[in-house]
Amino acid sequence: MSAAIHPTAIVEDGATLGEGVSVGPFCRVGADVTLGDGAVLESHVVVEGHTTIGARTRIHPFACLGGPPQDLKFDGSPTRLVVGADCTIREAVTMHRGTPQGGGETRVGDRCFILAYAHVAHDNHIGNNVVLTNTAMLGGHVTIGDFAIVGGGAGIHQFVRIGAYAFVGGLAAVEHDVIPYGMAIGNRADLAGLNLVGLKRRGFSREAIHTLRRAYRELFEGEGTLAARADAVEARHGESPQVREVLDFVRSAGKRSIMTPAARSAATAASGASD
């Protein structure tokens, strides 16, 4: 089945369209774009630059994908945007290509749900099954793990990491890395516990959740440095894959410090990544 292109759409020479692609009224598809099998551009959609859209991804009106990064240092290099399969991208979403300094690629995984007016900046790496709610704003070089949810109007600082299954509340301003399974709420956002609702919805066992809760309390409410507490948590709960994921995240080197609960001092929160 060949692609269906509306008479008012513009598909530039060189674009690659898979089987069953639908390009609706007043869309524009650039010469370096690849649309996977069954991809749908509803109407008034712009896809430009070196951009690949995965199979069966549906893009709603006025979304603009593959534009140049909003970075004053950008020199026009042929960087990329890669969007996975089976995603839903709603009205007026913007996604920008990467920069040479950030690896040259912005990547969005499979089965992501990107709601209206959300912004995916240059060099973002977004996992699978991620939800970005209306007007969520991601700065450059942000990393988001699988199944994470970012609430409406939330702003994510550049270089922040958000772990898998984490939840960021609506209107949160996130300056620090959010651990996997964590829940970040507030302006400026603090760690507000674990994303228990998300864990239950995703079928984590009662035992796994209880172990993760004990590890969370010991990691963030105990005495000593974060590094020492992490070692103690590993000794007690290291057999849990979820706890291991949190510890690996905390120990890995990010450009932003680890977000901590509000009860801890601002000085401790600021030094969390280097403890």
Coordinates of C-alpha atoms in Angstrom, one line a residue:
M1 CA 0.0 0.0 0.0
S2 CA 1.6 3.3 -1.1
A3 CA 1.7 6.5 0.8
A4 CA -1.4 8.8 0.8
I5 CA -0.4 12.5 0.3
H6 CA -3.0 15.2 0.4
P7 CA -2.9 17.6 -2.6
T8 CA -2.2 20.6 -0.3
A9 CA 0.8 18.8 1.4
I10 CA 4.4 19.5 0.4
V11 CA 6.7 16.5 0.4
E12 CA 10.2 17.5 -0.8
D13 CA 12.2 15.4 -3.1
G14 CA 14.5 13.1 -1.2
A15 CA 12.0 12.3 1.6
T16 CA 11.5 8.6 2.4
L17 CA 8.0 7.5 3.0
G18 CA 7.2 3.9 4.2
E19 CA 4.2 1.8 3.3
G20 CA 0.8 3.1 4.3
V21 CA 2.1 6.6 5.4
S22 CA -0.6 9.3 5.5
V23 CA 0.4 13.0 5.0
G24 CA -2.6 15.2 5.6
P25 CA -3.6 18.7 4.5
F26 CA -1.1 21.5 4.6
C27 CA 1.7 19.4 6.0
R28 CA 5.4 19.9 5.0
V29 CA 7.9 17.0 4.9
G30 CA 11.5 17.9 4.3
A31 CA 14.0 16.3 2.0
D32 CA 16.0 14.5 4.7
V33 CA 12.9 13.1 6.6
T34 CA 12.1 9.4 6.9
L35 CA 8.5 8.4 7.8
G36 CA 8.1 4.8 8.9
D37 CA 5.4 2.4 7.7
G38 CA 2.0 3.5 8.8
A39 CA 3.0 6.9 10.2
V40 CA 0.3 9.5 10.1
L41 CA 0.6 13.3 9.9
E42 CA -2.9 14.6 10.4
S43 CA -2.7 18.2 9.1
H44 CA -0.5 21.3 9.3
V45 CA 2.4 19.3 10.6
V46 CA 6.0 20.3 9.8
V47 CA 8.7 17.6 9.9
E48 CA 12.1 18.9 8.7
G49 CA 15.9 18.3 9.0
H50 CA 17.4 14.9 9.4
T51 CA 14.4 13.4 11.2
T52 CA 13.2 9.8 11.4
I53 CA 9.7 9.0 12.6
G54 CA 9.0 5.5 13.6
A55 CA 6.3 3.1 12.3
R56 CA 2.6 3.9 13.2
T57 CA 3.5 7.1 15.0
R58 CA 0.6 9.6 14.8
I59 CA 1.3 13.4 14.8
H60 CA -1.5 15.8 15.4
P61 CA -2.0 19.3 13.9
F62 CA 0.6 22.1 14.2
A63 CA 3.4 19.9 15.7
C64 CA 6.9 21.0 14.5
L65 CA 9.5 18.2 14.5
G66 CA 13.1 18.3 13.5
G67 CA 13.7 22.1 13.7
P68 CA 17.2 23.4 14.5
P69 CA 18.2 23.5 18.2
Q70 CA 17.5 26.6 20.2
D71 CA 21.3 26.9 21.0
L72 CA 23.3 30.1 20.1
K73 CA 26.3 27.9 19.4
F74 CA 24.6 25.8 16.8
D75 CA 26.4 26.0 13.5
G76 CA 23.9 24.3 11.2
S77 CA 25.5 20.9 11.3
P78 CA 23.3 18.0 10.0
T79 CA 22.3 16.7 13.4
R80 CA 19.3 14.4 13.9
L81 CA 16.0 13.8 15.6
V82 CA 14.8 10.1 16.0
V83 CA 11.3 9.4 17.2
G84 CA 10.3 5.8 17.8
A85 CA 7.4 3.6 16.8
D86 CA 3.8 3.8 18.0
C87 CA 4.1 7.2 19.6
T88 CA 1.3 9.8 19.9
I89 CA 2.4 13.4 19.4
R90 CA -0.4 15.9 20.1
E91 CA -1.1 19.4 18.9
A92 CA 1.7 22.0 18.7
V93 CA 4.4 19.8 20.2
T94 CA 8.0 20.9 19.3
M95 CA 11.0 18.6 19.1
H96 CA 14.4 19.8 18.1
R97 CA 17.4 18.1 16.6
G98 CA 20.6 17.6 18.6
T99 CA 23.8 19.6 18.7
P100 CA 27.4 18.5 17.9
Q101 CA 28.4 19.2 21.5
G102 CA 25.6 16.9 22.8
G103 CA 26.2 13.9 20.5
G104 CA 24.3 15.1 17.5
E105 CA 21.0 13.4 18.2
T106 CA 17.7 13.9 20.0
R107 CA 16.0 10.6 20.6
V108 CA 12.4 9.7 21.7
G109 CA 11.6 6.0 22.4
D110 CA 8.7 3.8 21.4
R111 CA 5.1 4.2 22.6
C112 CA 5.6 7.6 24.1
F113 CA 2.6 9.9 24.6
I114 CA 3.6 13.5 24.1
L115 CA 0.6 15.8 24.9
A116 CA -0.2 19.3 23.5
Y117 CA 2.4 22.0 23.5
A118 CA 5.1 19.9 25.2
H119 CA 8.7 20.8 24.2
V120 CA 11.5 18.3 23.7
A121 CA 14.8 20.2 23.4
H122 CA 18.1 19.4 21.7
D123 CA 20.0 16.3 22.8
N124 CA 17.2 14.9 24.9
H125 CA 17.2 11.1 25.3
I126 CA 13.7 9.9 26.2
G127 CA 13.0 6.3 26.9
N128 CA 10.1 4.1 26.0
N129 CA 6.5 4.5 27.2
V130 CA 7.2 8.0 28.6
V131 CA 4.3 10.5 29.1
L132 CA 4.9 14.3 28.8
T133 CA 1.8 16.1 29.8
N134 CA 0.5 19.3 28.3
T135 CA 3.1 22.1 28.1
A136 CA 5.9 20.1 29.8
M137 CA 9.2 21.8 29.0
L138 CA 12.5 20.0 28.8
G139 CA 15.7 21.8 28.6
G140 CA 18.7 20.6 26.6
H141 CA 20.5 17.3 27.3
V142 CA 17.7 16.0 29.5
T143 CA 17.5 12.2 30.0
I144 CA 14.2 10.4 30.9
G145 CA 13.9 6.7 31.7
D146 CA 11.3 4.3 30.6
F147 CA 7.7 4.7 31.9
A148 CA 8.4 8.1 33.5
I149 CA 5.6 10.7 33.6
V150 CA 6.2 14.5 33.6
G151 CA 3.2 16.5 34.7
G152 CA 1.6 19.5 32.9
G153 CA 3.6 22.7 32.9
A154 CA 6.6 21.1 34.5
G155 CA 10.0 22.6 33.7
I156 CA 13.0 20.4 33.6
H157 CA 16.5 22.1 33.9
Q158 CA 19.1 21.3 31.2
F159 CA 21.2 18.1 31.9
V160 CA 18.7 16.8 34.5
R161 CA 18.2 13.0 34.6
I162 CA 14.8 11.6 35.5
G163 CA 14.9 7.9 36.3
A164 CA 12.7 5.1 35.0
Y165 CA 9.1 5.0 36.5
A166 CA 9.6 8.4 38.1
F167 CA 6.7 10.9 38.4
V168 CA 7.2 14.7 38.2
G169 CA 4.2 16.7 39.4
G170 CA 2.4 19.4 37.4
L171 CA 4.1 22.8 37.4
A172 CA 7.2 21.4 39.1
A173 CA 10.5 23.2 38.5
V174 CA 13.1 20.4 38.5
E175 CA 16.7 21.4 39.0
H176 CA 18.1 18.1 40.3
D177 CA 18.2 14.5 39.2
V178 CA 15.1 12.4 40.1
I179 CA 15.8 8.9 41.2
P180 CA 14.1 5.9 39.4
Y181 CA 10.7 5.3 41.0
G182 CA 10.8 8.7 42.7
M183 CA 8.2 11.4 42.9
A184 CA 9.2 15.1 42.5
I185 CA 6.7 17.9 43.5
G186 CA 7.0 21.6 44.0
N187 CA 8.7 24.8 42.9
R188 CA 11.6 24.3 43.3
A189 CA 10.9 20.6 43.3
D190 CA 11.9 18.3 46.2
L191 CA 11.7 14.5 46.3
A192 CA 8.4 13.7 47.8
G193 CA 8.7 9.9 48.2
L194 CA 8.2 7.1 45.7
N195 CA 5.8 6.9 42.8
L196 CA 3.7 4.3 44.5
V197 CA 0.7 4.7 42.2
G198 CA 2.9 4.1 39.2
L199 CA 4.6 1.1 40.7
K200 CA 1.2 -0.5 41.5
R201 CA -0.2 0.3 38.0
R202 CA 2.9 -1.3 36.4
G203 CA 2.4 -4.5 38.3
F204 CA 5.3 -4.4 40.7
S205 CA 4.8 -6.9 43.5
R206 CA 3.9 -5.9 47.1
E207 CA 7.3 -7.3 48.3
A208 CA 9.2 -5.3 45.7
I209 CA 7.5 -2.1 46.7
H210 CA 8.0 -2.7 50.4
T211 CA 11.7 -3.4 49.8
L212 CA 12.0 -0.2 47.7
R213 CA 10.3 1.8 50.5
R214 CA 12.6 0.6 53.1
A215 CA 15.7 1.3 51.0
Y216 CA 14.3 4.8 50.2
R217 CA 14.0 5.7 53.9
E218 CA 17.5 4.4 54.7
L219 CA 19.0 6.2 51.7
F220 CA 17.5 9.6 52.4
E221 CA 16.7 9.6 56.1
G222 CA 19.8 8.0 57.6
E223 CA 22.9 9.5 59.1
G224 CA 26.2 10.1 57.3
T225 CA 27.0 10.9 53.7
L226 CA 24.9 9.8 50.7
A227 CA 27.7 7.6 49.6
A228 CA 27.9 5.8 53.0
R229 CA 24.2 5.4 53.1
A230 CA 24.2 4.0 49.6
D231 CA 26.7 1.4 50.7
A232 CA 24.6 0.5 53.7
V233 CA 21.5 0.1 51.5
E234 CA 23.3 -2.1 49.1
A235 CA 24.4 -4.4 51.9
R236 CA 20.9 -4.7 53.2
H237 CA 18.8 -4.7 50.0
G238 CA 21.2 -5.2 47.1
E239 CA 19.3 -8.3 46.0
S240 CA 16.4 -6.1 44.8
P241 CA 16.8 -5.1 41.1
Q242 CA 14.8 -2.0 41.8
V243 CA 17.0 -0.9 44.6
R244 CA 20.1 -1.7 42.5
E245 CA 18.7 0.6 39.8
V246 CA 18.3 3.4 42.3
L247 CA 21.8 3.0 43.7
D248 CA 23.4 2.8 40.2
F249 CA 21.5 6.0 39.3
V250 CA 22.7 7.8 42.5
R251 CA 26.3 6.7 42.0
S252 CA 26.6 7.5 38.3
A253 CA 28.0 10.9 37.5
G254 CA 25.5 13.5 36.3
K255 CA 25.9 17.2 35.8
R256 CA 23.1 18.0 38.3
S257 CA 23.0 16.9 41.9
I258 CA 20.6 14.2 43.2
M259 CA 17.2 15.5 44.3
T260 CA 16.5 14.9 48.0
P261 CA 13.5 15.2 50.3
A262 CA 12.6 18.7 51.6
A263 CA 13.4 17.7 55.2
R264 CA 17.1 17.6 54.3
S265 CA 19.1 20.9 54.3
A266 CA 19.7 22.9 51.2
A267 CA 23.4 22.4 51.6
T268 CA 23.0 18.6 51.7
A269 CA 20.8 18.7 48.7
A270 CA 23.3 20.8 46.8
S271 CA 26.2 18.4 47.6
G272 CA 24.2 15.1 47.2
A273 CA 25.9 14.0 43.9
S274 CA 29.4 14.4 45.3
D275 CA 28.9 13.0 48.8

